[in-house]
Amino acid sequence: MNETEAIRLFKCLADKSRLQILKSLIIEDMDVERLAERLGLTPPTISFHLKKLADAGAVTSYKDQYYTKYTLCKSVFETSILSILQEKSDEALLQAQRDEDYRQRVIGSFFQYGKLKSIPAQRKKERIILEVIAESFAFDRVYTEREVNIIIADFHDDFCTIRRDMIGEGLMVRENGLYWRVKPQKGE
C-alpha cells in the first residue's frame, strides 16, 4: 500500500459510521438496506459511506439476484501500519534535498575560509559541524592523540572539546590513547 492509498484509507476510517459498517461486513456480506436497518441510518447515508469505503479499497460489491451486496476487502486490513511507514515516501527526494539545504546553511553559518568560527550550541548543528571535521580523518587509519589534535586545530583552537564531542557523537573511537574514525551505519 503506497502513501496515497494509506492516507485515503486512514481518512476513511476516521468516521464512526464507516467503522460500524466495516464491523458489520466482517460478520457477513450485506446490502444497503440491511446495513441501514442494522445501524439505524438511512439508506442514502449508508450508500454515501459505502462509496467512500469502496474508493479507499476497503469494500467491494457484487450482484446477488436483485441486490448489490458489499463485502469487506480483508487484504487491505492485513497490511501492517509498520509496513506502510517503512514504504519509501513519495516526498523522499524532496525531504533529502531539504536536509541537504539545511546542512549547507549550517556549514555556511559556522565555517569561514575553512575555519570554524564557533562551536554551535545546538546539538543537531554541532553534529553537522563534527561530521565535516570528521571527513579529515581516514577510515582505515589509527591516529595518535597528537595527530588528532593537529588535524582538529586546523579547524578550531578548542581541539579538546571537539575531540571529546566527536567521540561522544560516535564519529570517532578512543582506546588506549589511539583514535580512529567510525564508519557510518547504513541509513546514516
mmCIF file of C-alpha atoms in Angstrom, residues 6 8 10 13 24-25 35 39 69-70 74 85 87 89 92-93 119 131 136 145 157 160-161 168 172:
data_model
loop_
_atom_site.group_PDB
_atom_site.id
_atom_site.type_symbol
_atom_site.label_atom_id
_atom_site.label_comp_id
_atom_site.label_asym_id
_atom_site.label_seq_id
_atom_site.Cartn_x
_atom_site.Cartn_y
_atom_site.Cartn_z
ATOM 1 C CA ALA A 6 -2.855 4.737 3.135
ATOM 2 C CA ARG A 8 -7.187 7.710 1.763
ATOM 3 C CA PHE A 10 -6.993 6.379 7.218
ATOM 4 C CA LEU A 13 -11.627 5.052 8.793
ATOM 5 C CA SER A 24 -20.978 -5.405 10.210
ATOM 6 C CA LEU A 25 -19.373 -6.550 6.961
ATOM 7 C CA LEU A 35 -26.879 -2.187 6.785
ATOM 8 C CA LEU A 39 -27.079 0.583 12.072
ATOM 9 C CA LYS A 69 -24.109 -6.762 -1.700
ATOM 10 C CA TYR A 70 -20.987 -5.356 -0.111
ATOM 11 C CA LYS A 74 -9.729 -8.202 4.226
ATOM 12 C CA LEU A 85 5.653 3.545 7.480
ATOM 13 C CA GLU A 87 7.399 2.201 2.497
ATOM 14 C CA SER A 89 7.848 8.193 0.887
ATOM 15 C CA ALA A 92 11.749 11.235 -0.015
ATOM 16 C CA LEU A 93 13.786 13.136 -2.612
ATOM 17 C CA ILE A 119 31.120 25.628 18.175
ATOM 18 C CA GLU A 131 30.735 15.399 10.617
ATOM 19 C CA SER A 136 39.504 14.948 7.553
ATOM 20 C CA GLU A 145 46.079 11.969 20.204
ATOM 21 C CA ASP A 157 41.591 26.197 18.638
ATOM 22 C CA CYS A 160 39.915 19.175 23.201
ATOM 23 C CA THR A 161 36.174 19.941 23.151
ATOM 24 C CA GLY A 168 30.577 11.378 22.239
ATOM 25 C CA MET A 172 35.500 8.554 16.439
#
